[in-house]
Short mmCIF file of C-alpha atoms in Angstrom, two decimals:
data_model
loop_
_atom_site.label_atom_id
_atom_site.label_comp_id
_atom_site.label_asym_id
_atom_site.label_seq_id
_atom_site.Cartn_x
_atom_site.Cartn_y
_atom_site.Cartn_z
CA UNK A 247 7.64 -38.71 15.91
CA UNK A 248 3.92 -37.86 15.88
CA UNK A 249 4.71 -34.29 14.79
CA UNK A 250 6.82 -35.60 11.90
CA UNK A 251 4.03 -37.92 10.74
CA UNK A 252 1.41 -35.14 10.93
CA UNK A 253 3.64 -32.79 8.93
CA UNK A 254 4.07 -35.48 6.28
CA UNK A 255 0.28 -35.89 6.01
CA UNK A 256 -0.93 -32.31 6.36
CA UNK A 257 2.21 -30.31 5.55
CA UNK A 258 3.77 -27.51 7.59
CA UNK A 259 1.85 -24.35 8.54
CA UNK A 260 3.79 -22.49 5.83
CA UNK A 261 2.88 -25.07 3.17
CA UNK A 262 -0.80 -24.95 4.15
CA UNK A 263 -0.82 -21.15 3.99
CA UNK A 264 0.78 -21.14 0.54
CA UNK A 265 -1.67 -23.78 -0.69
CA UNK A 266 -4.55 -21.60 0.49
CA UNK A 267 -3.19 -18.59 -1.44
CA UNK A 268 -2.40 -20.52 -4.61
CA UNK A 269 -5.82 -20.06 -6.34
CA UNK A 270 -5.63 -16.28 -5.88
CA UNK A 271 -2.07 -16.12 -7.25
CA UNK A 272 -3.19 -18.22 -10.22
CA UNK A 273 -6.03 -15.77 -10.90
CA UNK A 274 -3.58 -12.85 -10.91
CA UNK A 275 -1.24 -14.74 -13.25
CA UNK A 276 -4.13 -15.64 -15.58
CA UNK A 277 -4.84 -11.92 -16.06
CA UNK A 278 -1.29 -11.11 -17.17
CA UNK A 279 -1.66 -11.90 -20.92
CA UNK A 280 -4.71 -9.64 -21.34
CA UNK A 281 -3.36 -6.86 -19.13
CA UNK A 282 -0.09 -6.83 -21.07
CA UNK A 283 -2.00 -6.11 -24.30
CA UNK A 284 -3.45 -2.85 -22.93
CA UNK A 285 -2.04 0.43 -24.19
CA UNK A 286 -0.51 2.88 -21.71
CA UNK A 287 -3.70 4.97 -21.83
CA UNK A 288 -5.91 1.93 -21.19
CA UNK A 289 -3.68 0.86 -18.33
CA UNK A 290 -3.80 4.33 -16.75
CA UNK A 291 -7.59 4.34 -17.08
CA UNK A 292 -7.76 1.30 -14.80
CA UNK A 293 -7.25 3.53 -11.76
CA UNK A 294 -10.47 5.45 -12.35
CA UNK A 295 -12.27 2.22 -13.22
CA UNK A 296 -11.16 0.66 -9.92
CA UNK A 297 -12.22 3.75 -7.95
CA UNK A 298 -15.66 3.64 -9.55
CA UNK A 299 -16.01 -0.05 -8.75
CA UNK A 300 -14.98 0.57 -5.13
CA UNK A 301 -17.70 3.22 -4.81
CA UNK A 302 -20.28 0.86 -6.29
CA UNK A 303 -19.20 -1.92 -3.92
CA UNK A 304 -19.40 0.47 -0.96
CA UNK A 305 -23.09 0.95 -1.71
CA UNK A 306 -23.66 -2.77 -1.08
CA UNK A 307 -22.16 -2.42 2.41
CA UNK A 308 -23.52 1.07 3.11
CA UNK A 309 -26.09 -0.02 5.67
CA UNK A 310 -23.68 -2.38 7.42
CA UNK A 311 -20.99 0.33 7.66
CA UNK A 312 -23.52 2.87 8.95
CA UNK A 313 -24.66 0.51 11.70
CA UNK A 314 -21.10 -0.33 12.73
CA UNK A 315 -20.17 3.36 12.96
CA UNK A 316 -23.28 3.96 15.03
CA UNK A 317 -22.24 1.15 17.39
CA UNK A 318 -18.72 2.57 17.56
CA UNK A 319 -19.93 6.04 18.54
CA UNK A 320 -21.89 4.61 21.46
CA UNK A 321 -19.34 1.98 22.56
CA UNK A 322 -17.73 2.71 25.93
CA UNK A 323 -15.15 0.03 26.70
CA UNK A 324 -11.86 -0.06 24.73
CA UNK A 325 -12.33 -3.78 24.11
CA UNK A 326 -15.75 -3.23 22.56
CA UNK A 327 -14.46 -0.36 20.41
CA UNK A 328 -11.56 -2.46 19.10
CA UNK A 329 -13.96 -5.27 18.24
CA UNK A 330 -16.17 -2.92 16.21
CA UNK A 331 -13.14 -1.36 14.50
CA UNK A 332 -12.02 -4.86 13.52
CA UNK A 333 -15.42 -5.55 11.95
CA UNK A 334 -15.23 -2.25 10.04
CA UNK A 335 -11.79 -3.23 8.78
CA UNK A 336 -13.09 -6.63 7.63
CA UNK A 337 -15.90 -4.93 5.71
CA UNK A 338 -13.44 -2.52 4.10
CA UNK A 339 -11.19 -5.43 3.09
CA UNK A 340 -14.14 -7.20 1.44
CA UNK A 341 -14.68 -4.14 -0.74
CA UNK A 342 -11.02 -3.99 -1.80
CA UNK A 343 -10.79 -7.74 -2.33
CA UNK A 344 -13.37 -7.44 -5.10
CA UNK A 345 -10.67 -5.81 -7.27
CA UNK A 346 -7.50 -7.22 -5.68
CA UNK A 347 -6.60 -9.68 -8.47
CA UNK A 348 -6.96 -7.08 -11.22
CA UNK A 349 -5.26 -4.32 -9.22
CA UNK A 350 -2.23 -6.52 -8.50
CA UNK A 351 -2.06 -7.58 -12.17
CA UNK A 352 -2.14 -3.93 -13.26
CA UNK A 353 0.64 -2.93 -10.83
CA UNK A 354 2.74 -5.85 -12.06
CA UNK A 355 2.38 -4.69 -15.68
CA UNK A 356 3.15 -1.07 -14.79
CA UNK A 357 6.26 -2.21 -12.91
CA UNK A 358 7.51 -3.87 -16.09
CA UNK A 359 6.84 -0.80 -18.23
CA UNK A 360 8.19 1.88 -15.91
CA UNK A 361 11.10 0.49 -13.88
CA UNK A 362 11.66 -2.80 -15.73
CA UNK A 363 10.75 -4.90 -12.68
CA UNK A 364 8.14 -7.67 -12.66
CA UNK A 365 6.44 -8.92 -9.51
CA UNK A 366 7.10 -12.65 -9.20
CA UNK A 367 4.79 -15.10 -7.45
CA UNK A 368 6.67 -14.83 -4.14
CA UNK A 369 6.08 -11.07 -4.22
CA UNK A 370 2.39 -11.50 -5.08
CA UNK A 371 2.10 -13.86 -2.10
CA UNK A 372 3.78 -11.25 0.11
CA UNK A 373 1.30 -8.65 -1.13
CA UNK A 374 -1.73 -10.81 -0.35
CA UNK A 375 -0.38 -11.66 3.12
CA UNK A 376 0.13 -7.95 3.88
CA UNK A 377 -3.40 -7.19 2.70
CA UNK A 378 -4.65 -9.75 5.21
CA UNK A 379 -2.97 -7.75 7.96
CA UNK A 380 -0.33 -10.39 8.61
CA UNK A 381 3.47 -10.28 8.77
CA UNK A 382 5.22 -11.39 5.57
CA UNK A 383 8.76 -12.65 6.22
CA UNK A 384 10.91 -12.18 3.13
CA UNK A 385 14.62 -12.76 2.69
CA UNK A 386 16.99 -10.06 1.45
CA UNK A 387 16.75 -9.90 -2.33
CA UNK A 388 13.15 -11.12 -2.56
CA UNK A 389 11.91 -7.64 -3.41
CA UNK A 390 10.20 -6.26 -0.31
CA UNK A 391 10.28 -2.74 -1.72
CA UNK A 392 8.45 -3.89 -4.85
CA UNK A 393 5.93 -5.89 -2.81
CA UNK A 394 4.77 -2.73 -1.01
CA UNK A 395 3.61 -1.18 -4.30
CA UNK A 396 0.86 -3.81 -4.61
CA UNK A 397 -0.86 -2.98 -1.33
CA UNK A 398 -0.06 0.71 -1.46
CA UNK A 399 -1.82 0.99 -4.82
CA UNK A 400 -4.82 -1.10 -3.76
CA UNK A 401 -5.36 0.84 -0.54
CA UNK A 402 -4.36 4.15 -2.12
CA UNK A 403 -7.35 3.88 -4.46
CA UNK A 404 -9.66 4.91 -1.62
CA UNK A 405 -8.00 8.33 -1.46
CA UNK A 406 -7.61 8.03 2.32
CA UNK A 407 -3.82 7.77 2.33
CA UNK A 408 -1.23 5.03 2.79
CA UNK A 409 1.90 5.25 4.97
CA UNK A 410 4.94 3.13 4.12
CA UNK A 411 7.26 3.05 7.12
CA UNK A 412 10.98 2.49 6.48
CA UNK A 413 13.89 2.18 8.91
CA UNK A 414 15.76 5.38 7.98
CA UNK A 415 15.52 8.63 6.01
CA UNK A 416 17.79 7.38 3.23
CA UNK A 417 15.55 4.40 2.44
CA UNK A 418 12.45 6.60 2.54
CA UNK A 419 14.00 8.92 -0.07
CA UNK A 420 15.42 6.10 -2.17
CA UNK A 421 12.19 4.10 -2.25
CA UNK A 422 10.16 7.20 -3.11
CA UNK A 423 12.37 7.83 -6.15
CA UNK A 424 12.68 4.14 -7.01
CA UNK A 425 9.00 3.17 -6.88
CA UNK A 426 7.66 6.61 -7.79
CA UNK A 427 7.25 5.89 -11.53
CA UNK A 428 4.75 3.09 -10.77
CA UNK A 429 2.45 5.34 -8.74
CA UNK A 430 2.97 8.28 -11.13
CA UNK A 431 1.96 6.16 -14.14
CA UNK A 432 -1.21 5.07 -12.34
CA UNK A 433 -2.16 8.59 -11.27
CA UNK A 434 -1.38 8.30 -7.55
CA UNK A 435 0.61 11.03 -5.82
CA UNK A 436 3.59 10.10 -3.68
CA UNK A 437 5.05 11.96 -0.70
CA UNK A 438 8.18 11.57 1.41
CA UNK A 439 8.62 12.72 5.02
CA UNK A 440 12.11 13.49 6.35
CA UNK A 441 13.33 14.85 9.68
CA UNK A 442 13.44 18.50 8.62
CA UNK A 443 11.86 18.52 5.14
CA UNK A 444 9.15 16.93 3.02
CA UNK A 445 8.78 16.14 -0.68
CA UNK A 446 6.47 15.02 -3.45
CA UNK A 447 7.68 12.74 -6.24
CA UNK A 448 7.73 14.81 -9.45
CA UNK A 449 9.08 13.45 -12.75
CA UNK A 450 8.89 16.88 -14.39
CA UNK A 451 11.87 18.00 -12.29
CA UNK A 452 14.30 16.05 -14.47
CA UNK A 453 15.59 17.59 -17.70
CA UNK A 454 14.10 14.80 -19.81
CA UNK A 455 10.89 14.41 -17.83
CA UNK A 456 11.67 10.71 -17.73
CA UNK A 457 12.79 8.37 -14.97
CA UNK A 458 16.34 7.01 -15.04
CA UNK A 459 17.39 4.26 -12.65
CA UNK A 460 20.92 5.64 -12.20
CA UNK A 461 19.46 8.89 -10.83
CA UNK A 462 17.64 7.14 -7.97
CA UNK A 463 18.89 8.48 -4.64
CA UNK A 464 20.10 11.77 -6.11
CA UNK A 465 16.99 13.66 -5.03
CA UNK A 466 16.37 14.91 -8.56
CA UNK A 467 12.76 13.68 -8.56
CA UNK A 468 11.86 15.14 -5.16
CA UNK A 469 10.05 18.49 -5.01
CA UNK A 470 10.10 20.24 -1.60
CA UNK A 471 6.60 20.79 -0.19
CA UNK A 472 4.96 21.45 3.17
CA UNK A 473 4.49 18.56 5.56
CA UNK A 474 0.71 18.76 5.12
CA UNK A 475 1.09 18.37 1.34
CA UNK A 476 3.31 15.30 1.73
CA UNK A 477 0.71 13.72 4.03
CA UNK A 478 -2.09 14.52 1.58
CA UNK A 479 -0.38 12.34 -1.05
CA UNK A 480 -2.01 9.00 -1.85
CA UNK A 481 1.14 7.22 -0.65
CA UNK A 482 3.65 8.67 1.83
CA UNK A 483 7.06 7.19 2.70
CA UNK A 484 8.87 7.97 5.94
CA UNK A 485 10.37 6.53 9.12
CA UNK A 486 8.53 5.35 12.23
CA UNK A 487 10.07 8.27 14.16
CA UNK A 488 8.69 10.89 11.77
CA UNK A 489 5.22 9.37 11.56
CA UNK A 490 5.12 8.81 15.31
CA UNK A 491 6.29 12.25 16.42
CA UNK A 492 4.07 14.01 13.87
CA UNK A 493 1.14 12.08 15.35
CA UNK A 494 2.08 13.20 18.87
CA UNK A 495 2.57 16.83 17.80
CA UNK A 496 -0.80 16.80 16.03
CA UNK A 497 -2.47 15.66 19.25
CA UNK A 498 -0.91 18.59 21.09
CA UNK A 499 -1.71 21.17 18.39
CA UNK A 500 -3.93 24.04 19.54
CA UNK A 501 -5.17 24.99 16.07
CA UNK A 502 -6.59 22.57 13.50
CA UNK A 503 -4.50 24.13 10.72
CA UNK A 504 -1.32 23.27 12.65
CA UNK A 505 -1.96 19.56 12.25
CA UNK A 506 -0.07 17.83 9.43
CA UNK A 507 -1.52 14.31 9.32
CA UNK A 508 -5.00 13.33 8.26
CA UNK A 509 -7.05 10.45 9.65
CA UNK A 510 -4.90 7.30 9.81
CA UNK A 511 -5.98 4.72 7.25
CA UNK A 512 -3.47 2.04 6.22
CA UNK A 513 0.23 1.43 6.85
CA UNK A 514 2.91 -0.97 5.65
CA UNK A 515 5.87 -1.41 8.02
CA UNK A 516 9.23 -2.50 6.62
CA UNK A 517 11.58 -4.41 8.95
CA UNK A 518 8.78 -4.72 11.50
CA UNK A 519 11.00 -6.87 13.73
CA UNK A 520 13.81 -4.30 13.97
#
């Protein structure tokens, strides 16, 4: 009875979380009319603008980051190291949050122009939750694949790489071809890791040089490349098995040039409960 009364007064945990995110979602929505008026060239130019603003923001936290890295290099216990890494992550998130609203609004507009898909509020909420490092539970049909483009773009702006982990090779290929036009429009490269091959998304491979939804899954937009090249892309799709075993093989590699992955930066895991 008491629990029922408290829920009536304060709302459920879900309702409180949504209420907390509402102002941010409203800010993103408020940007839509102005963003939609931008030409394709102006919209593409936003990527370089965001990167410049990230670099400027990094200068504000330069001393703090330097001190944290110094502490990390001298930390001995795993618990202490994890604590410092968490603080570094929080600082990094502050930098990205300075452009989050605009970046999400830009990705939404590009989604409309390239693949005729618009991020709805529920997807924006999912994107913000993922940025906070939390689990976003979404029902089938609520657009999880589209949600990932928000965070992948935001974190891909740093140039340090983003991994999107799917449950099988087919979905990794499909999502690379399906979401590829969004990243391509915004100037981000996109890789795909498979069991025995690797690709980069490349629109020029089609006869028309344009993306067609009915060609998604055919492999027409996937250019074979080395594994290192696929990992050097701004955003790389693949399965947990491929990412995991490549990580293990890299740690056993004798020569530096035999390693395929770079320093791990940010990952989005689909079907995290499976």
